[in-house]
Amino acid sequence: MAIFNLIYLSCGVVGLLLLAYKIRALRSSWGNPRVVALISTVFFGAFAVLFAAPANITWINSTSGVPNFAALLVYSMVVCFAGAAFALVLYWRYPAVQAWQRVRLILVSYTTVVAAMAVLFFSSDIAEERQVDFDTYYAGQPTIAVFLFIYLVATAVGCGGQAYHCRQGARDEAISARPWLARGLLWYCATGLFPVAFAVIKLVVLLLNWAGEHRFDVLSTAAPLMASLGMIPLVIAMALPAFGPQRPSPSLWLRRWRTYFALRPLHRALVHVNPAIVLVAPGKFLNPHHRVRRQIIELNDWRWALTPYFDLTIGEAATSLAREASLTKDEVAAVVEAAQLRAAGTSGRSKPAKRRPAAEIVDGTDLNAEHDRWVRISRAYQHSPIVDAAVADAARVEAAGGMD
């Protein structure tokens, strides 16, 4: 029993968390039929799994005072889940008016199924409580046999329809052009396949029971565990369209960290220009995209502040040496910039540096085009002998002029 409780309760709690998230996220859209179908799908799926735990079955039966009432409650919720999931994908694939013509039929059909299940259940002799083998124990009773048959067929049809329409929707040209949405639909398809497999296994075992074969009853007992795991792809399906497009690729994440560490020495060397603007937003310390954006914003600000102290002589010397070394145009520009920053940042400044207005310092700007340029400048600042030579020559000239 412990494993049944663990799996059912764990998946049920996941479903409840998903339900709470969706209710909060979609609270402004209540009344939209798509939202009603979505919330209904999550609601019935979460509570069906949660109430299927043996511990909850005992509590439901004792609270209601009706032996095996939990079976009726859980199976009815599974049927409602199947109908809601089928309705949901129809609202996704068709305009609301056109979808309603089909959804109305689903609503009537599945309400009828639940009502028929209730009538058959209360017409049966099921006085002995069965927590995990209700189906196989009572399969020989005609009213329960019909009860189980319509429950399993309704579940297979509803979830099978969900899987089919999600698969077809993912192939639609308008949706396939949005990869994360298409992937979400494929995960919804997988969500539907779990209860379909569950229903098919149960139906096969039920038919074998009618024929007097009970060797495969264990499959019927284990099948609900597999169906409960369908909550996992459901969570993934609902998360992908919302969070997938925001997920940076691992390779880009690594590139941003490499950029961050390439810029870090230059950033540290110039921070004294105006340390007050250094900022790491709360919760962004381990976000390389934010850290690099801030680095480049701050480097640009410090460069602007140091520009009045750039020495034309150093720029000309660095340019001449870089060209003699046959550097590329971008490398020449990086060496000249690094030499100017080195000299201006380390020399004593006789006049106050200008400051950029705070309103112009905005985080979040798309600065990707500047990454490579600043990395080249940072490397030249640290390692280029041309920068060392140009700054040293300027220092000697300045010292010689001072002695004169």
PDB file of C-alpha atoms in Angstrom, residues 268-400:
ATOM      1  CA  ARG A 268      37.784  45.612 -12.032  1.00  0.00           C
ATOM      2  CA  ALA A 269      40.514  47.853 -13.398  1.00  0.00           C
ATOM      3  CA  LEU A 270      38.069  50.672 -14.200  1.00  0.00           C
ATOM      4  CA  VAL A 271      35.581  50.336 -11.346  1.00  0.00           C
ATOM      5  CA  HIS A 272      37.295  53.130  -9.432  1.00  0.00           C
ATOM      6  CA  VAL A 273      36.071  55.632 -12.047  1.00  0.00           C
ATOM      7  CA  ASN A 274      32.555  55.474 -10.633  1.00  0.00           C
ATOM      8  CA  PRO A 275      31.874  52.485  -8.334  1.00  0.00           C
ATOM      9  CA  ALA A 276      28.423  53.833  -7.442  1.00  0.00           C
ATOM     10  CA  ILE A 277      26.869  52.554 -10.682  1.00  0.00           C
ATOM     11  CA  VAL A 278      27.888  48.916 -10.181  1.00  0.00           C
ATOM     12  CA  LEU A 279      24.691  46.923  -9.844  1.00  0.00           C
ATOM     13  CA  VAL A 280      23.609  43.288  -9.632  1.00  0.00           C
ATOM     14  CA  ALA A 281      19.831  43.006  -9.466  1.00  0.00           C
ATOM     15  CA  PRO A 282      18.322  40.837  -6.686  1.00  0.00           C
ATOM     16  CA  GLY A 283      18.169  37.204  -7.731  1.00  0.00           C
ATOM     17  CA  LYS A 284      20.392  37.787 -10.783  1.00  0.00           C
ATOM     18  CA  PHE A 285      23.789  36.986  -9.270  1.00  0.00           C
ATOM     19  CA  LEU A 286      24.016  33.668 -11.149  1.00  0.00           C
ATOM     20  CA  ASN A 287      22.399  34.972 -14.340  1.00  0.00           C
ATOM     21  CA  PRO A 288      25.240  35.458 -16.854  1.00  0.00           C
ATOM     22  CA  HIS A 289      23.017  37.405 -19.264  1.00  0.00           C
ATOM     23  CA  HIS A 290      22.246  40.024 -16.628  1.00  0.00           C
ATOM     24  CA  ARG A 291      25.834  40.142 -15.381  1.00  0.00           C
ATOM     25  CA  VAL A 292      27.259  40.740 -18.869  1.00  0.00           C
ATOM     26  CA  ARG A 293      24.644  43.391 -19.644  1.00  0.00           C
ATOM     27  CA  ARG A 294      25.598  45.222 -16.470  1.00  0.00           C
ATOM     28  CA  GLN A 295      29.306  44.912 -17.210  1.00  0.00           C
ATOM     29  CA  ILE A 296      28.933  46.459 -20.652  1.00  0.00           C
ATOM     30  CA  ILE A 297      26.645  49.230 -19.418  1.00  0.00           C
ATOM     31  CA  GLU A 298      29.126  50.103 -16.685  1.00  0.00           C
ATOM     32  CA  LEU A 299      32.160  49.878 -18.985  1.00  0.00           C
ATOM     33  CA  ASN A 300      30.458  52.207 -21.447  1.00  0.00           C
ATOM     34  CA  ASP A 301      29.695  54.638 -18.646  1.00  0.00           C
ATOM     35  CA  TRP A 302      33.291  54.612 -17.372  1.00  0.00           C
ATOM     36  CA  ARG A 303      34.644  55.011 -20.902  1.00  0.00           C
ATOM     37  CA  TRP A 304      32.404  58.033 -21.419  1.00  0.00           C
ATOM     38  CA  ALA A 305      33.670  59.488 -18.126  1.00  0.00           C
ATOM     39  CA  LEU A 306      37.319  58.924 -19.125  1.00  0.00           C
ATOM     40  CA  THR A 307      36.974  60.236 -22.689  1.00  0.00           C
ATOM     41  CA  PRO A 308      37.986  63.827 -21.749  1.00  0.00           C
ATOM     42  CA  TYR A 309      41.320  62.422 -20.530  1.00  0.00           C
ATOM     43  CA  PHE A 310      42.149  60.429 -23.664  1.00  0.00           C
ATOM     44  CA  ASP A 311      45.588  61.414 -24.969  1.00  0.00           C
ATOM     45  CA  LEU A 312      45.884  61.830 -28.738  1.00  0.00           C
ATOM     46  CA  THR A 313      49.593  60.943 -28.561  1.00  0.00           C
ATOM     47  CA  ILE A 314      48.857  57.564 -26.962  1.00  0.00           C
ATOM     48  CA  GLY A 315      46.193  56.831 -29.556  1.00  0.00           C
ATOM     49  CA  GLU A 316      48.569  57.629 -32.417  1.00  0.00           C
ATOM     50  CA  ALA A 317      51.389  55.575 -30.903  1.00  0.00           C
ATOM     51  CA  ALA A 318      49.124  52.570 -30.332  1.00  0.00           C
ATOM     52  CA  THR A 319      47.736  52.846 -33.867  1.00  0.00           C
ATOM     53  CA  SER A 320      51.205  52.966 -35.385  1.00  0.00           C
ATOM     54  CA  LEU A 321      52.476  49.982 -33.397  1.00  0.00           C
ATOM     55  CA  ALA A 322      49.332  47.955 -34.126  1.00  0.00           C
ATOM     56  CA  ARG A 323      49.617  48.542 -37.860  1.00  0.00           C
ATOM     57  CA  GLU A 324      53.299  47.605 -37.788  1.00  0.00           C
ATOM     58  CA  ALA A 325      52.199  44.342 -36.173  1.00  0.00           C
ATOM     59  CA  SER A 326      49.708  43.795 -39.073  1.00  0.00           C
ATOM     60  CA  LEU A 327      46.703  43.607 -36.783  1.00  0.00           C
ATOM     61  CA  THR A 328      43.215  43.562 -38.245  1.00  0.00           C
ATOM     62  CA  LYS A 329      41.022  46.643 -38.199  1.00  0.00           C
ATOM     63  CA  ASP A 330      39.029  45.406 -35.201  1.00  0.00           C
ATOM     64  CA  GLU A 331      42.195  44.488 -33.320  1.00  0.00           C
ATOM     65  CA  VAL A 332      43.731  47.901 -34.020  1.00  0.00           C
ATOM     66  CA  ALA A 333      40.609  49.610 -32.663  1.00  0.00           C
ATOM     67  CA  ALA A 334      40.691  47.393 -29.553  1.00  0.00           C
ATOM     68  CA  VAL A 335      44.367  48.091 -28.879  1.00  0.00           C
ATOM     69  CA  VAL A 336      43.930  51.862 -29.280  1.00  0.00           C
ATOM     70  CA  GLU A 337      40.880  51.854 -26.992  1.00  0.00           C
ATOM     71  CA  ALA A 338      42.658  49.729 -24.384  1.00  0.00           C
ATOM     72  CA  ALA A 339      45.724  52.002 -24.396  1.00  0.00           C
ATOM     73  CA  GLN A 340      43.577  55.115 -23.982  1.00  0.00           C
ATOM     74  CA  LEU A 341      41.621  53.527 -21.127  1.00  0.00           C
ATOM     75  CA  ARG A 342      44.812  52.322 -19.416  1.00  0.00           C
ATOM     76  CA  ALA A 343      46.428  55.733 -19.571  1.00  0.00           C
ATOM     77  CA  ALA A 344      43.330  57.721 -18.622  1.00  0.00           C
ATOM     78  CA  GLY A 345      42.306  55.333 -15.870  1.00  0.00           C
ATOM     79  CA  THR A 346      45.686  55.150 -14.153  1.00  0.00           C
ATOM     80  CA  SER A 347      46.886  58.767 -14.518  1.00  0.00           C
ATOM     81  CA  GLY A 348      46.097  61.513 -12.034  1.00  0.00           C
ATOM     82  CA  ARG A 349      43.228  63.574 -13.471  1.00  0.00           C
ATOM     83  CA  SER A 350      43.411  67.308 -13.019  1.00  0.00           C
ATOM     84  CA  LYS A 351      39.815  68.030 -13.980  1.00  0.00           C
ATOM     85  CA  PRO A 352      36.598  66.302 -12.862  1.00  0.00           C
ATOM     86  CA  ALA A 353      35.279  63.617 -15.148  1.00  0.00           C
ATOM     87  CA  LYS A 354      31.930  64.212 -16.722  1.00  0.00           C
ATOM     88  CA  ARG A 355      29.175  61.856 -15.661  1.00  0.00           C
ATOM     89  CA  ARG A 356      26.422  60.392 -17.789  1.00  0.00           C
ATOM     90  CA  PRO A 357      22.939  61.296 -16.473  1.00  0.00           C
ATOM     91  CA  ALA A 358      21.510  58.440 -14.386  1.00  0.00           C
ATOM     92  CA  ALA A 359      18.392  58.342 -16.568  1.00  0.00           C
ATOM     93  CA  GLU A 360      20.511  57.115 -19.472  1.00  0.00           C
ATOM     94  CA  ILE A 361      21.877  54.125 -17.559  1.00  0.00           C
ATOM     95  CA  VAL A 362      19.282  51.504 -18.421  1.00  0.00           C
ATOM     96  CA  ASP A 363      19.679  47.764 -17.819  1.00  0.00           C
ATOM     97  CA  GLY A 364      18.072  45.339 -20.241  1.00  0.00           C
ATOM     98  CA  THR A 365      19.111  47.015 -23.483  1.00  0.00           C
ATOM     99  CA  ASP A 366      20.101  44.635 -26.245  1.00  0.00           C
ATOM    100  CA  LEU A 367      23.886  44.959 -26.129  1.00  0.00           C
ATOM    101  CA  ASN A 368      24.852  41.743 -27.911  1.00  0.00           C
ATOM    102  CA  ALA A 369      26.620  43.676 -30.673  1.00  0.00           C
ATOM    103  CA  GLU A 370      29.085  45.080 -28.144  1.00  0.00           C
ATOM    104  CA  HIS A 371      30.147  41.808 -26.562  1.00  0.00           C
ATOM    105  CA  ASP A 372      32.943  40.972 -28.975  1.00  0.00           C
ATOM    106  CA  ARG A 373      34.277  44.525 -29.088  1.00  0.00           C
ATOM    107  CA  TRP A 374      34.570  44.787 -25.329  1.00  0.00           C
ATOM    108  CA  VAL A 375      36.135  41.326 -25.046  1.00  0.00           C
ATOM    109  CA  ARG A 376      38.814  42.390 -27.536  1.00  0.00           C
ATOM    110  CA  ILE A 377      39.427  45.595 -25.569  1.00  0.00           C
ATOM    111  CA  SER A 378      39.635  43.674 -22.291  1.00  0.00           C
ATOM    112  CA  ARG A 379      42.158  41.185 -23.675  1.00  0.00           C
ATOM    113  CA  ALA A 380      44.256  43.960 -25.183  1.00  0.00           C
ATOM    114  CA  TYR A 381      44.117  45.862 -21.887  1.00  0.00           C
ATOM    115  CA  GLN A 382      45.489  42.836 -20.034  1.00  0.00           C
ATOM    116  CA  HIS A 383      47.848  41.169 -22.480  1.00  0.00           C
ATOM    117  CA  SER A 384      48.819  43.407 -25.411  1.00  0.00           C
ATOM    118  CA  PRO A 385      52.506  44.482 -25.455  1.00  0.00           C
ATOM    119  CA  ILE A 386      51.457  47.277 -27.785  1.00  0.00           C
ATOM    120  CA  VAL A 387      49.266  48.791 -25.059  1.00  0.00           C
ATOM    121  CA  ASP A 388      52.156  48.517 -22.601  1.00  0.00           C
ATOM    122  CA  ALA A 389      54.544  50.135 -25.056  1.00  0.00           C
ATOM    123  CA  ALA A 390      52.221  52.984 -26.042  1.00  0.00           C
ATOM    124  CA  VAL A 391      51.407  53.885 -22.441  1.00  0.00           C
ATOM    125  CA  ALA A 392      55.059  53.581 -21.405  1.00  0.00           C
ATOM    126  CA  ASP A 393      56.219  55.828 -24.276  1.00  0.00           C
ATOM    127  CA  ALA A 394      53.640  58.453 -23.344  1.00  0.00           C
ATOM    128  CA  ALA A 395      54.768  58.318 -19.716  1.00  0.00           C
ATOM    129  CA  ARG A 396      58.406  58.842 -20.742  1.00  0.00           C
ATOM    130  CA  VAL A 397      57.484  61.755 -22.984  1.00  0.00           C
ATOM    131  CA  GLU A 398      55.428  63.320 -20.193  1.00  0.00           C
ATOM    132  CA  ALA A 399      58.275  62.825 -17.727  1.00  0.00           C
ATOM    133  CA  ALA A 400      60.787  64.315 -20.152  1.00  0.00           C
TER     134      ALA A 400
END
